[in-house]
Coordinates of C-alpha atoms in Angstrom, one line a residue:
Chain A
M186 CA -46.0 104.1 -192.0
D187 CA -46.4 107.0 -189.7
A188 CA -43.6 107.2 -187.2
R189 CA -45.9 109.1 -184.7
S190 CA -47.9 106.0 -184.1
Y191 CA -45.0 104.4 -182.3
H192 CA -43.7 104.8 -178.8
R193 CA -39.9 104.7 -178.7
P194 CA -39.1 101.2 -177.2
E195 CA -36.3 100.5 -174.8
L196 CA -33.7 98.2 -176.2
V197 CA -32.8 95.7 -173.4
C198 CA -29.6 93.9 -174.0
P199 CA -27.7 91.0 -172.4
A200 CA -24.5 91.2 -170.4
G201 CA -22.8 88.1 -169.1
T202 CA -19.7 90.0 -168.0
P203 CA -18.8 93.6 -167.2
A204 CA -16.9 93.7 -170.5
A205 CA -20.0 92.6 -172.4
L206 CA -22.0 95.2 -170.5
R207 CA -19.8 98.0 -171.7
T208 CA -19.9 96.6 -175.2
A209 CA -23.7 96.5 -175.2
V210 CA -23.9 100.1 -173.8
D211 CA -21.5 101.4 -176.4
A212 CA -23.4 99.6 -179.2
G213 CA -26.6 101.5 -178.2
A214 CA -28.4 99.6 -175.5
D215 CA -31.0 101.6 -173.6
A216 CA -30.8 99.0 -170.8
V217 CA -28.6 96.0 -170.0
Y218 CA -29.5 93.1 -167.8
C219 CA -27.2 90.9 -165.8
G220 CA -27.0 88.5 -162.8
L221 CA -24.9 87.7 -159.8
Q222 CA -22.4 84.9 -159.7
N223 CA -24.7 82.4 -157.9
E224 CA -28.0 80.5 -158.1
T225 CA -30.1 83.6 -157.9
N226 CA -30.2 84.0 -161.7
A227 CA -31.4 81.8 -164.5
R228 CA -28.1 81.9 -166.4
N229 CA -25.9 80.5 -163.6
F230 CA -23.2 79.3 -166.0
P231 CA -19.4 79.0 -165.2
G232 CA -17.4 82.1 -166.1
L233 CA -20.5 84.3 -166.3
N234 CA -22.1 87.0 -164.2
F235 CA -21.1 89.8 -161.8
T236 CA -19.9 90.3 -158.2
P237 CA -21.9 93.0 -156.3
A238 CA -18.9 95.3 -156.8
E239 CA -19.0 94.8 -160.5
V240 CA -22.7 95.5 -160.6
K241 CA -22.0 98.8 -158.9
Q242 CA -19.2 99.7 -161.3
S243 CA -21.2 98.7 -164.3
L244 CA -24.2 100.7 -163.1
A245 CA -21.9 103.8 -163.0
Y246 CA -20.7 103.1 -166.5
A247 CA -24.3 102.6 -167.8
R248 CA -25.6 105.7 -166.0
A249 CA -22.8 107.9 -167.4
R250 CA -24.0 106.9 -170.9
N251 CA -27.7 107.2 -170.2
A252 CA -28.4 103.5 -170.0
K253 CA -30.2 101.5 -167.3
L254 CA -29.1 98.4 -165.5
L255 CA -31.5 95.6 -164.6
L256 CA -30.5 92.9 -162.2
A257 CA -32.0 89.4 -162.8
I258 CA -32.9 87.7 -159.6
N259 CA -35.2 85.3 -161.3
T260 CA -34.9 81.8 -159.9
F261 CA -36.9 80.1 -157.2
P262 CA -35.2 79.7 -153.7
P263 CA -35.9 76.4 -152.2
A264 CA -37.1 76.5 -148.6
G265 CA -34.2 76.8 -146.2
K266 CA -32.1 78.7 -148.7
F267 CA -34.0 82.0 -149.0
A268 CA -31.1 84.1 -147.5
M269 CA -29.1 84.0 -150.8
W270 CA -32.0 85.6 -152.7
R271 CA -32.8 88.0 -149.9
D272 CA -29.2 89.2 -150.0
A273 CA -29.4 89.6 -153.8
I274 CA -32.5 91.8 -153.4
D275 CA -30.7 93.8 -150.7
H276 CA -27.7 94.3 -152.9
A277 CA -29.9 95.4 -155.8
A278 CA -31.6 98.0 -153.6
A279 CA -28.4 99.2 -152.0
I280 CA -26.6 99.6 -155.3
G281 CA -29.6 101.3 -156.7
V282 CA -30.1 99.3 -159.9
D283 CA -32.9 100.6 -162.2
A284 CA -34.9 97.4 -161.6
A285 CA -34.8 93.9 -160.3
I286 CA -36.2 91.2 -162.5
V287 CA -37.9 88.6 -160.2
A288 CA -39.9 85.4 -160.7
D289 CA -40.6 83.9 -157.3
I290 CA -43.6 85.1 -155.4
G291 CA -41.7 85.0 -152.1
V292 CA -38.8 87.0 -153.6
A293 CA -41.2 89.5 -155.1
D294 CA -43.0 89.8 -151.7
Y295 CA -39.7 90.3 -149.9
A296 CA -38.6 93.0 -152.3
A297 CA -41.9 94.8 -152.4
R298 CA -42.2 94.9 -148.6
T299 CA -38.6 95.6 -147.7
H300 CA -37.6 97.9 -150.5
P301 CA -40.7 99.7 -151.8
D302 CA -38.7 102.0 -153.9
L303 CA -37.0 99.2 -155.8
R304 CA -38.6 98.9 -159.3
L305 CA -39.7 95.3 -160.0
H306 CA -40.0 93.6 -163.4
L307 CA -41.7 90.2 -163.6
S308 CA -39.3 87.7 -165.2
V309 CA -40.3 85.5 -168.0
Q310 CA -39.5 82.7 -165.5
A311 CA -42.7 83.5 -163.6
G312 CA -44.7 82.2 -166.6
A313 CA -47.4 84.8 -166.4
S314 CA -49.1 84.5 -169.8
S315 CA -52.6 85.9 -169.2
P316 CA -54.0 89.2 -168.0
E317 CA -55.3 87.7 -164.8
A318 CA -52.0 86.2 -163.9
I319 CA -50.1 89.4 -164.7
R320 CA -52.6 91.5 -162.7
F321 CA -52.2 89.1 -159.8
Y322 CA -48.4 90.0 -159.7
C323 CA -49.0 93.7 -160.3
E324 CA -51.6 94.0 -157.6
S325 CA -49.7 91.8 -155.1
F326 CA -46.2 93.2 -155.5
G327 CA -46.4 96.4 -157.6
I328 CA -44.8 94.9 -160.6
R329 CA -44.1 97.7 -163.2
R330 CA -43.2 95.6 -166.2
V331 CA -43.8 92.0 -167.4
V332 CA -41.4 90.1 -169.6
L333 CA -43.8 88.0 -171.8
P334 CA -43.3 84.3 -172.4
R335 CA -42.3 83.6 -176.0
M336 CA -45.7 81.9 -176.8
L337 CA -48.0 84.8 -177.7
T338 CA -48.8 86.1 -181.1
V339 CA -48.4 89.8 -181.9
A340 CA -52.2 90.1 -182.0
E341 CA -52.5 88.5 -178.6
I342 CA -49.8 90.9 -177.2
A343 CA -51.7 93.9 -178.6
E344 CA -54.9 92.7 -176.8
L345 CA -53.0 91.9 -173.6
H346 CA -51.6 95.4 -173.6
S347 CA -55.0 97.0 -173.0
Q348 CA -55.8 94.6 -170.1
I349 CA -52.8 95.0 -167.8
P350 CA -51.6 97.9 -165.7
C351 CA -47.9 97.4 -166.5
E352 CA -45.4 97.7 -169.3
I353 CA -44.6 94.9 -171.6
E354 CA -41.1 93.6 -172.5
A355 CA -40.9 91.0 -175.3
F356 CA -38.0 88.9 -176.7
V357 CA -37.0 89.8 -180.2
F358 CA -33.8 87.9 -180.8
G359 CA -31.8 84.9 -179.5
N360 CA -32.2 81.4 -178.3
I361 CA -35.7 80.2 -178.0
G362 CA -36.3 77.6 -175.3
M363 CA -39.3 75.4 -176.2
M364 CA -40.6 74.8 -172.7
A365 CA -42.6 77.4 -170.8
E366 CA -40.0 79.3 -168.8
G367 CA -39.9 78.6 -165.0
R368 CA -41.9 75.4 -165.6
C369 CA -39.3 73.0 -166.8
S370 CA -37.4 70.4 -164.8
L371 CA -36.0 68.4 -167.6
T372 CA -32.4 69.3 -166.8
N373 CA -32.9 68.3 -163.1
Y374 CA -34.5 65.0 -164.2
V375 CA -31.4 64.2 -166.3
T376 CA -28.5 65.8 -164.3
G377 CA -29.7 66.5 -160.8
T378 CA -29.3 70.2 -161.0
S379 CA -32.4 72.4 -161.2
T380 CA -33.2 75.1 -163.7
N381 CA -35.7 76.7 -161.3
M382 CA -33.7 76.4 -158.1
Q383 CA -30.2 76.7 -159.4
G384 CA -30.4 78.5 -162.7
V385 CA -28.9 75.7 -164.7
C386 CA -30.2 74.5 -168.1
S387 CA -28.6 71.6 -170.0
P388 CA -25.2 72.5 -168.5
A389 CA -22.4 72.4 -171.1
G390 CA -20.2 70.7 -168.5
S391 CA -22.5 67.7 -168.3
V392 CA -22.7 67.3 -172.1
Q393 CA -20.4 64.6 -173.4
Y394 CA -19.5 64.2 -177.1
E395 CA -18.4 60.9 -178.5
E396 CA -17.1 60.6 -182.1
D397 CA -17.4 57.3 -183.9
A398 CA -15.3 55.8 -186.7
A399 CA -17.5 57.5 -189.3
H400 CA -17.1 60.8 -187.6
N401 CA -20.7 60.9 -186.3
L402 CA -20.8 63.0 -183.1
T403 CA -23.1 61.8 -180.3
A404 CA -24.1 64.2 -177.6
R405 CA -25.1 62.8 -174.2
L406 CA -26.5 64.6 -171.2
G407 CA -26.5 62.7 -167.9
G408 CA -26.3 59.4 -169.8
Y409 CA -29.1 60.1 -172.3
V410 CA -28.3 60.6 -175.9
I411 CA -29.9 63.9 -176.8
D412 CA -28.7 64.2 -180.4
R413 CA -26.3 62.8 -183.0
F414 CA -24.7 64.8 -185.8
G415 CA -23.4 63.4 -189.1
C416 CA -20.0 64.7 -190.2
D417 CA -21.8 67.1 -192.6
E418 CA -23.9 68.7 -189.8
S419 CA -22.8 71.3 -187.4
A420 CA -23.2 70.4 -183.7
G421 CA -24.6 73.4 -181.9
Y422 CA -25.3 74.2 -178.3
T423 CA -27.2 71.1 -177.4
T424 CA -30.2 71.2 -175.0
I425 CA -32.8 68.5 -174.2
C426 CA -35.6 70.5 -175.9
K427 CA -33.6 70.9 -179.2
G428 CA -32.5 67.2 -179.4
R429 CA -33.7 64.5 -181.8
Y430 CA -35.7 61.5 -180.6
A431 CA -37.8 58.7 -181.9
C432 CA -41.5 57.9 -181.2
G433 CA -44.0 55.3 -182.4
A434 CA -45.8 57.8 -184.6
R435 CA -42.8 58.3 -186.9
D436 CA -40.4 56.2 -188.9
D437 CA -37.3 58.4 -188.4
A438 CA -35.8 60.4 -185.6
Y439 CA -37.1 63.9 -185.4
Y440 CA -36.9 67.1 -183.4
A441 CA -39.7 66.2 -181.0
F442 CA -39.9 69.7 -179.5
E443 CA -38.1 72.2 -181.7
E444 CA -35.3 72.4 -184.3
P445 CA -32.1 74.2 -183.4
V446 CA -33.3 77.6 -184.5
S447 CA -33.0 81.1 -183.0
L448 CA -35.7 83.7 -182.6
N449 CA -35.4 86.6 -185.0
L450 CA -38.3 89.1 -184.9
S451 CA -36.5 91.9 -186.8
A452 CA -39.2 91.9 -189.5
L453 CA -42.0 92.2 -186.9
L454 CA -40.5 95.1 -185.0
P455 CA -43.0 97.7 -186.3
D456 CA -45.9 95.4 -185.4
L457 CA -44.5 94.8 -181.9
M458 CA -44.0 98.5 -181.4
R459 CA -47.6 99.2 -182.5
A460 CA -48.8 96.4 -180.2
G461 CA -47.7 98.5 -177.2
V462 CA -44.4 96.7 -176.4
T463 CA -42.4 99.0 -174.2
A464 CA -39.1 97.1 -174.3
L465 CA -37.5 94.8 -176.8
K466 CA -35.3 92.2 -175.2
I467 CA -32.3 90.5 -176.8
E468 CA -31.4 87.1 -175.3
G469 CA -27.8 85.9 -174.8
R470 CA -26.0 86.6 -171.6
Q471 CA -23.9 83.5 -172.4
R472 CA -22.8 84.9 -175.8
S473 CA -19.6 86.6 -176.8
R474 CA -18.9 90.3 -176.9
A475 CA -18.6 90.2 -180.7
Y476 CA -22.1 88.7 -180.8
V477 CA -23.5 91.3 -178.4
K478 CA -22.0 94.1 -180.4
S479 CA -23.4 93.0 -183.7
V480 CA -26.9 92.2 -182.5
V481 CA -27.3 95.3 -180.4
A482 CA -25.9 97.6 -183.1
A483 CA -28.3 96.0 -185.7
F484 CA -31.3 96.5 -183.5
R485 CA -30.3 100.0 -182.4
G486 CA -30.2 101.0 -186.1
A487 CA -33.5 99.3 -186.9
V488 CA -35.4 100.9 -184.0
D489 CA -33.9 104.3 -184.9
D490 CA -34.9 103.8 -188.5
I491 CA -38.5 102.9 -187.6
M492 CA -38.8 105.9 -185.2
A493 CA -37.5 108.2 -188.0
G494 CA -40.2 106.8 -190.4
R495 CA -37.7 104.8 -192.5
D496 CA -37.8 101.2 -193.4
A497 CA -35.5 99.3 -191.0
A498 CA -32.5 98.0 -192.8
F499 CA -31.1 95.0 -191.1
T500 CA -27.7 93.7 -192.1
S501 CA -28.1 90.0 -192.0
L502 CA -28.4 88.7 -188.5
L503 CA -28.7 85.2 -189.8
A504 CA -25.0 84.4 -189.3
L505 CA -25.5 85.0 -185.6
T506 CA -28.4 82.7 -185.2
E507 CA -28.2 79.2 -183.7
G508 CA -27.0 76.8 -186.5
G509 CA -27.6 79.6 -189.0
R510 CA -31.3 79.1 -188.8
E511 CA -34.0 81.5 -187.6
T512 CA -37.7 81.5 -186.8
E513 CA -40.4 84.0 -185.8
G514 CA -41.6 81.4 -183.4
A515 CA -45.1 81.9 -181.9
F516 CA -45.3 85.6 -182.8
P517 CA -46.8 85.6 -186.3
S518 CA -49.5 83.0 -186.0
K519 CA -51.1 80.3 -183.9
R520 CA -50.0 77.6 -186.3
W521 CA -46.7 77.5 -184.5
R522 CA -48.4 75.7 -181.6
Chain B
M26 CA -44.0 67.5 -128.5
V27 CA -45.2 69.3 -131.6
Q28 CA -43.2 66.9 -133.7
E29 CA -44.8 63.9 -131.9
L30 CA -48.3 65.4 -132.5
L31 CA -47.5 65.9 -136.2
Q32 CA -46.3 62.3 -136.5
Q33 CA -49.6 61.1 -134.9
Q34 CA -51.6 63.0 -137.5
A35 CA -53.5 60.7 -139.8
S36 CA -52.0 60.7 -143.3
E37 CA -54.3 61.1 -146.3
L38 CA -54.1 59.7 -149.8
T39 CA -55.3 61.8 -152.6
L40 CA -55.7 61.3 -156.4
G41 CA -54.5 63.9 -158.8
P42 CA -56.4 64.8 -161.9
V43 CA -56.2 62.4 -164.9
L44 CA -53.6 64.1 -167.0
F45 CA -54.3 62.1 -170.2
N46 CA -56.9 62.1 -172.9
W47 CA -59.0 59.0 -172.0
A48 CA -62.2 58.2 -173.8
P49 CA -65.0 59.9 -171.8
E50 CA -66.8 56.7 -170.9
R51 CA -63.6 55.1 -169.7
W52 CA -62.8 58.3 -167.7
R53 CA -66.3 58.1 -166.1
D54 CA -65.9 54.4 -165.3
F55 CA -62.4 54.9 -163.9
Y56 CA -63.8 57.4 -161.4
F57 CA -66.8 55.3 -160.5
R58 CA -64.5 52.5 -159.5
I59 CA -62.3 54.9 -157.6
A60 CA -65.3 56.2 -155.8
D61 CA -66.5 52.7 -154.9
E62 CA -63.2 50.9 -154.1
A63 CA -60.2 53.2 -153.5
P64 CA -59.1 54.3 -150.0
L65 CA -58.7 58.0 -150.9
T66 CA -59.8 61.1 -149.0
T67 CA -59.6 63.7 -151.8
V68 CA -60.0 63.4 -155.6
Y69 CA -58.9 66.2 -157.9
L70 CA -61.1 66.4 -160.9
G71 CA -60.9 68.3 -164.2
E72 CA -58.7 69.0 -167.2
A73 CA -55.2 70.4 -166.2
I74 CA -53.4 70.1 -169.6
C75 CA -55.5 71.1 -172.6
F76 CA -58.6 73.3 -172.8
K77 CA -59.7 71.4 -176.0
R78 CA -60.2 68.2 -174.0
A79 CA -62.4 69.7 -171.3
P80 CA -65.7 69.6 -173.1
L81 CA -65.2 65.9 -173.8
F82 CA -65.8 65.1 -170.1
D83 CA -68.5 67.7 -169.3
D84 CA -71.4 65.3 -169.7
F85 CA -70.0 63.0 -167.0
L86 CA -68.5 65.6 -164.6
D87 CA -71.5 66.0 -162.4
A88 CA -72.2 62.2 -162.2
V89 CA -68.6 61.5 -161.3
A90 CA -68.4 64.2 -158.7
E91 CA -71.7 63.0 -157.1
R92 CA -70.5 59.4 -156.9
L93 CA -67.2 60.5 -155.3
V94 CA -68.9 62.7 -152.7
A95 CA -71.5 59.9 -152.0
S96 CA -68.6 57.6 -151.2
G97 CA -67.2 60.1 -148.7
K98 CA -64.5 61.6 -150.8
T99 CA -63.8 65.3 -151.0
V100 CA -63.8 66.6 -154.6
V101 CA -61.5 69.5 -155.6
R102 CA -61.7 70.9 -159.1
S103 CA -58.3 71.3 -160.8
T104 CA -57.6 74.2 -163.2
L105 CA -55.5 74.4 -166.4
S106 CA -51.7 74.5 -165.9
E107 CA -51.1 76.9 -168.8
V108 CA -53.5 79.7 -169.5
M109 CA -53.1 82.2 -172.3
S110 CA -55.9 82.2 -174.9
K111 CA -59.5 83.4 -174.4
Q112 CA -60.8 79.9 -174.2
E113 CA -58.3 78.9 -171.6
R114 CA -59.0 82.0 -169.5
Q115 CA -62.7 81.3 -169.8
L116 CA -62.3 77.7 -168.7
V117 CA -60.4 78.8 -165.6
A118 CA -63.0 81.5 -164.8
D119 CA -65.8 78.9 -165.1
V120 CA -64.1 76.4 -162.8
C121 CA -63.5 79.2 -160.2
A122 CA -67.0 80.8 -160.6
D123 CA -68.8 79.0 -157.8
P124 CA -67.5 80.0 -154.4
A125 CA -69.0 76.9 -152.9
V126 CA -66.7 74.7 -155.0
M127 CA -63.1 74.0 -153.7
V128 CA -60.6 74.6 -156.5
E129 CA -56.9 73.8 -156.9
A130 CA -55.0 76.6 -158.7
N131 CA -52.4 75.5 -161.3
D132 CA -51.5 78.9 -162.6
G133 CA -51.5 82.6 -161.7
S134 CA -54.8 83.3 -163.4
A135 CA -56.6 80.8 -161.1
L136 CA -54.9 82.4 -158.1
S137 CA -56.3 85.8 -159.1
H138 CA -59.8 84.3 -159.2
L139 CA -59.4 82.4 -155.9
R140 CA -57.6 85.0 -153.8
G141 CA -59.6 85.7 -150.6
R142 CA -61.4 82.4 -150.4
P143 CA -60.1 78.9 -149.3
H144 CA -58.4 77.0 -152.1
H145 CA -55.7 74.5 -152.9
V146 CA -52.5 75.3 -154.9
G147 CA -51.4 72.6 -157.3
P148 CA -48.0 71.2 -158.3
F149 CA -47.8 73.3 -161.5
M150 CA -47.5 76.4 -159.4
N151 CA -44.0 77.2 -158.2
V152 CA -44.2 77.0 -154.4
Y153 CA -40.6 76.3 -153.4
N154 CA -40.2 78.3 -150.2
E155 CA -41.6 79.6 -146.9
R156 CA -42.2 83.1 -148.1
T157 CA -44.1 82.1 -151.2
M158 CA -46.2 79.7 -149.1
A159 CA -46.9 82.6 -146.6
V160 CA -48.1 84.9 -149.4
L161 CA -50.4 82.2 -150.8
A162 CA -51.7 81.3 -147.3
R163 CA -52.7 84.9 -146.8
G164 CA -54.6 84.7 -150.0
G165 CA -56.5 81.6 -148.8
A166 CA -54.4 78.6 -149.7
G167 CA -55.0 75.8 -147.3
V168 CA -53.3 72.9 -149.1
I169 CA -50.2 73.3 -151.3
C170 CA -48.9 70.4 -153.5
V171 CA -45.2 71.1 -154.0
P172 CA -43.4 70.8 -157.4
P173 CA -42.1 67.2 -157.8
E174 CA -38.5 68.3 -158.1
M175 CA -38.4 69.5 -154.5
P176 CA -35.8 67.6 -152.4
K177 CA -36.6 66.3 -149.0
E178 CA -34.6 69.0 -147.1
A179 CA -36.7 71.8 -148.8
I180 CA -39.9 69.9 -148.1
A181 CA -39.0 69.6 -144.5
A182 CA -38.1 73.3 -144.2
L183 CA -41.5 74.2 -145.8
C184 CA -43.4 71.9 -143.4
A185 CA -41.7 73.5 -140.5
D186 CA -43.6 76.7 -141.2
A187 CA -46.7 75.2 -142.8
A188 CA -48.7 74.3 -139.7
E189 CA -48.4 77.7 -138.2
L190 CA -49.8 79.2 -141.4
G191 CA -52.6 76.7 -141.5
V192 CA -51.3 75.0 -144.6
A193 CA -51.1 71.3 -145.3
I194 CA -48.3 70.3 -147.6
E195 CA -49.0 67.6 -150.3
T196 CA -46.5 65.7 -152.4
Q197 CA -46.8 63.4 -155.3
V198 CA -45.7 59.9 -154.5
F199 CA -46.8 57.8 -157.5
G200 CA -47.0 58.3 -161.3
R201 CA -45.1 59.8 -164.1
L202 CA -43.4 63.1 -163.1
P203 CA -44.7 66.2 -164.8
L204 CA -41.5 67.8 -166.1
A205 CA -42.4 70.6 -168.5
L206 CA -45.1 72.6 -170.2
S207 CA -45.1 74.3 -173.5
A208 CA -47.3 76.4 -175.7
R209 CA -46.8 73.9 -178.5
C210 CA -48.6 70.6 -178.6
Y211 CA -46.0 67.9 -179.1
H212 CA -48.6 65.2 -179.8
A213 CA -49.8 67.2 -182.8
R214 CA -46.2 67.9 -183.9
A215 CA -45.4 64.2 -183.9
H216 CA -48.3 63.6 -186.2
D217 CA -47.4 66.7 -188.4
R218 CA -50.4 68.6 -187.2
H219 CA -51.0 71.9 -185.3
K220 CA -52.6 72.3 -182.0
D221 CA -55.7 73.8 -183.6
S222 CA -56.1 70.9 -186.0
C223 CA -54.9 68.1 -183.7
Q224 CA -58.0 65.8 -184.1
F225 CA -57.3 64.8 -180.5
V226 CA -54.5 62.5 -181.5
C227 CA -53.4 62.4 -177.9
N228 CA -56.2 59.9 -177.2
E229 CA -54.0 57.2 -178.7
D230 CA -51.7 57.2 -175.7
P231 CA -53.5 56.7 -172.3
D232 CA -50.2 57.1 -170.4
G233 CA -48.5 59.4 -172.8
M234 CA -46.4 58.8 -175.9
T235 CA -43.0 57.4 -175.3
L236 CA -40.0 59.3 -176.7
R237 CA -36.9 57.3 -177.1
T238 CA -33.3 58.4 -177.5
L239 CA -31.4 57.7 -180.7
D240 CA -30.0 54.7 -178.8
N241 CA -33.5 53.4 -178.4
Q242 CA -33.6 54.2 -174.7
P243 CA -37.0 55.2 -173.4
F244 CA -36.7 58.7 -172.0
L245 CA -39.8 60.9 -171.8
A246 CA -43.5 60.7 -172.2
I247 CA -45.4 63.3 -174.3
N248 CA -49.0 64.3 -173.3
G249 CA -50.1 67.2 -175.6
I250 CA -48.3 70.4 -174.4
Q251 CA -46.9 68.5 -171.4
T252 CA -43.7 66.5 -171.1
L253 CA -43.5 63.8 -168.4
S254 CA -40.9 61.3 -167.3
Y255 CA -40.9 57.9 -168.8
D256 CA -40.3 56.5 -165.3
Y257 CA -43.0 56.3 -162.7
L258 CA -42.3 58.1 -159.5
N259 CA -42.6 55.7 -156.6
L260 CA -42.1 57.0 -153.0
V261 CA -43.7 54.1 -151.2
G262 CA -40.4 53.5 -149.4
E263 CA -40.2 57.1 -148.4
L264 CA -43.7 57.5 -146.9
Q265 CA -42.5 57.2 -143.3
D266 CA -39.6 59.6 -143.9
L267 CA -42.1 62.1 -145.4
E268 CA -44.4 61.8 -142.4
T269 CA -41.4 62.4 -140.1
R270 CA -40.7 65.6 -142.1
G271 CA -44.3 66.8 -141.7
V272 CA -46.1 65.7 -144.8
H273 CA -49.4 64.0 -144.3
R274 CA -51.0 64.3 -147.8
F275 CA -49.8 62.0 -150.5
R276 CA -50.9 62.3 -154.1
L277 CA -51.2 59.5 -156.6
S278 CA -51.2 60.5 -160.2
P279 CA -53.7 58.4 -162.2
H280 CA -52.5 56.0 -164.9
N281 CA -53.8 53.2 -167.0
C282 CA -52.8 50.6 -164.4
D283 CA -54.9 49.3 -161.5
M284 CA -55.1 52.5 -159.5
V285 CA -57.3 50.9 -156.8
E286 CA -54.5 48.4 -156.2
V287 CA -52.0 51.3 -156.1
A288 CA -54.1 53.2 -153.6
T289 CA -54.7 50.2 -151.4
T290 CA -51.0 49.4 -151.3
F291 CA -50.0 52.9 -150.3
R292 CA -52.8 52.9 -147.7
D293 CA -51.6 49.6 -146.3
V294 CA -48.1 51.0 -145.9
L295 CA -49.4 54.2 -144.2
D296 CA -51.5 52.1 -141.8
R297 CA -48.4 49.9 -141.2
R298 CA -50.4 46.8 -142.3
I299 CA -47.7 45.7 -144.7
E300 CA -43.9 46.0 -145.0
I301 CA -42.2 48.1 -147.7
S302 CA -41.0 44.9 -149.3
E303 CA -44.6 43.6 -149.7
A304 CA -45.7 47.0 -151.1
T305 CA -42.8 47.0 -153.6
R306 CA -43.7 43.5 -154.7
R307 CA -47.3 44.5 -155.3
L308 CA -46.4 47.7 -157.2
A309 CA -43.9 45.7 -159.3
A310 CA -46.7 43.4 -160.3
L311 CA -48.7 46.2 -161.8
D312 CA -49.1 46.5 -165.5
I313 CA -46.6 49.3 -165.9
D314 CA -44.1 49.2 -168.8
A315 CA -41.5 51.5 -167.1
P316 CA -39.1 51.5 -164.2
F317 CA -39.7 53.4 -160.9
S318 CA -37.7 56.4 -159.9
N319 CA -37.3 58.5 -156.7
G320 CA -34.3 60.7 -157.5
F321 CA -35.8 64.2 -157.0
Y322 CA -36.7 63.4 -153.4
H323 CA -33.1 62.5 -152.6
G324 CA -31.7 65.6 -154.4
K325 CA -30.4 63.5 -157.3
A326 CA -31.2 63.3 -161.0
G327 CA -35.0 62.7 -161.1
H328 CA -34.8 59.5 -163.1
S329 CA -32.5 57.7 -160.6
W330 CA -33.5 55.1 -158.1
N331 CA -32.0 55.4 -154.7

């Protein structure tokens, strides 16, 4: 392969804490993304995220090492509570982050009108999956980059690239939610806290585990059994869309939406880079520093290998995937659908 | 004073699009009866879930629309909720092509087609706050149906700004709650097929396919790429509260039960002809194999009954 046919992509890495941010930068991230400690971001989990002061300090750390900091303000403010999101955007502009990642039309409009110099990326939570939808956001709010939903094939991404006026960021590794982002209220249906309005998805604090005499482990969320693990199975991070259920069409319980697998597109990196993807995104703000270090370092090496015309040598990332199982999801073919 | 005027405004009942894959003749006959007998002002028409189903109803679309209009109802065309492939994009473009046709946008691609002309915004769009509403109103949105997970306080806050923007707020008050969309077809998956080779297996489940938990508790309903609640939303007891908060458009989502009876019951409550207890009795007598819920409206878990 000819290395000249590639643009050097930006490696965008998760940071749940300032320590994880430093780890990601040190491991070779071109950009890190993080959120504030409130409902304005889609990973509003206990013990995660940044104060505005920490964002400012982290930005200095990243800048000194030639890395960018992106602030996710990517949930949907309910009417009457817009001020929290307005403040987050004002913080992002005042601190001078490299971009704010937004999903809500009102938040995007506020940012574009109030802080025209603040670079805006469209979050995957906006669910913009067609050229027309993406152009709507670009034309309305000056969006500079779209984070694509994890539902397009590489061929579809390549075609999309020529039809939109902004950069493309695509997920390459990590947890793969089965529902279209920004369009799922399963957690709210079960627990009374909203993914879109509060940034909460299958909150760990609401999952209860019960072990029976035979050591089967039952996972319940808000009173509903969402999975049961035999003593020979490992119980992973359980979400509604990765649980097992029964239906009339099948004799046995099955993963009605998706099995507990993680996305791993390492083998498709050259294809994604040729398709015009500007930025490669690693999911996992809720993951440990050790995880962040291993994954970021592996992808740093792979991107550098490809740019130098070498085959990318991945040390096995499999051990880091959910339940030790990985998938290329929607990206290789339409048969995933 | 303004509040009093708002409360005096006549409330309208509307019918959302049929979300399920019904046999085309049955689909036609359902709408014919709705046209002739149901006390509704607006009927949303068209495929919102799967582009593959849309051609199945094409032969009857004009006849259904004509019958509805002849009976004094306003017809609004609904667009797909998830748009990504060429066929999906084309379907949305086709629905939006005639500027004389009123369309409800259910995704951003439809918004891009409809910007600059009067249109509706559907419940699959994320309109959660005043600022989003204002942006869409500037683009021509005159009616906005809010996401079903909106609690009453947020609905009221939205309504406080809506009139000034010339926007009418609509809320779903009956039927299974649309909870999630996916690129993957879960009907096909349950039958070990792919979306491309589904053989329209979703037509076996006129109200969706029930998913049960491992404890055999009914939980969710699958409708192709869509996941709905197993419960049926029922806000008949909250209609008056909704009116007080400024909502005057109430959407019924069609099901396999007697929807004329549902519409008549809600209309009778809006017109203060019957008590809530009588309405509840009538709705409980419907052929529905699931409990009612109203949790989202009260800021609680959606499946709960308050």
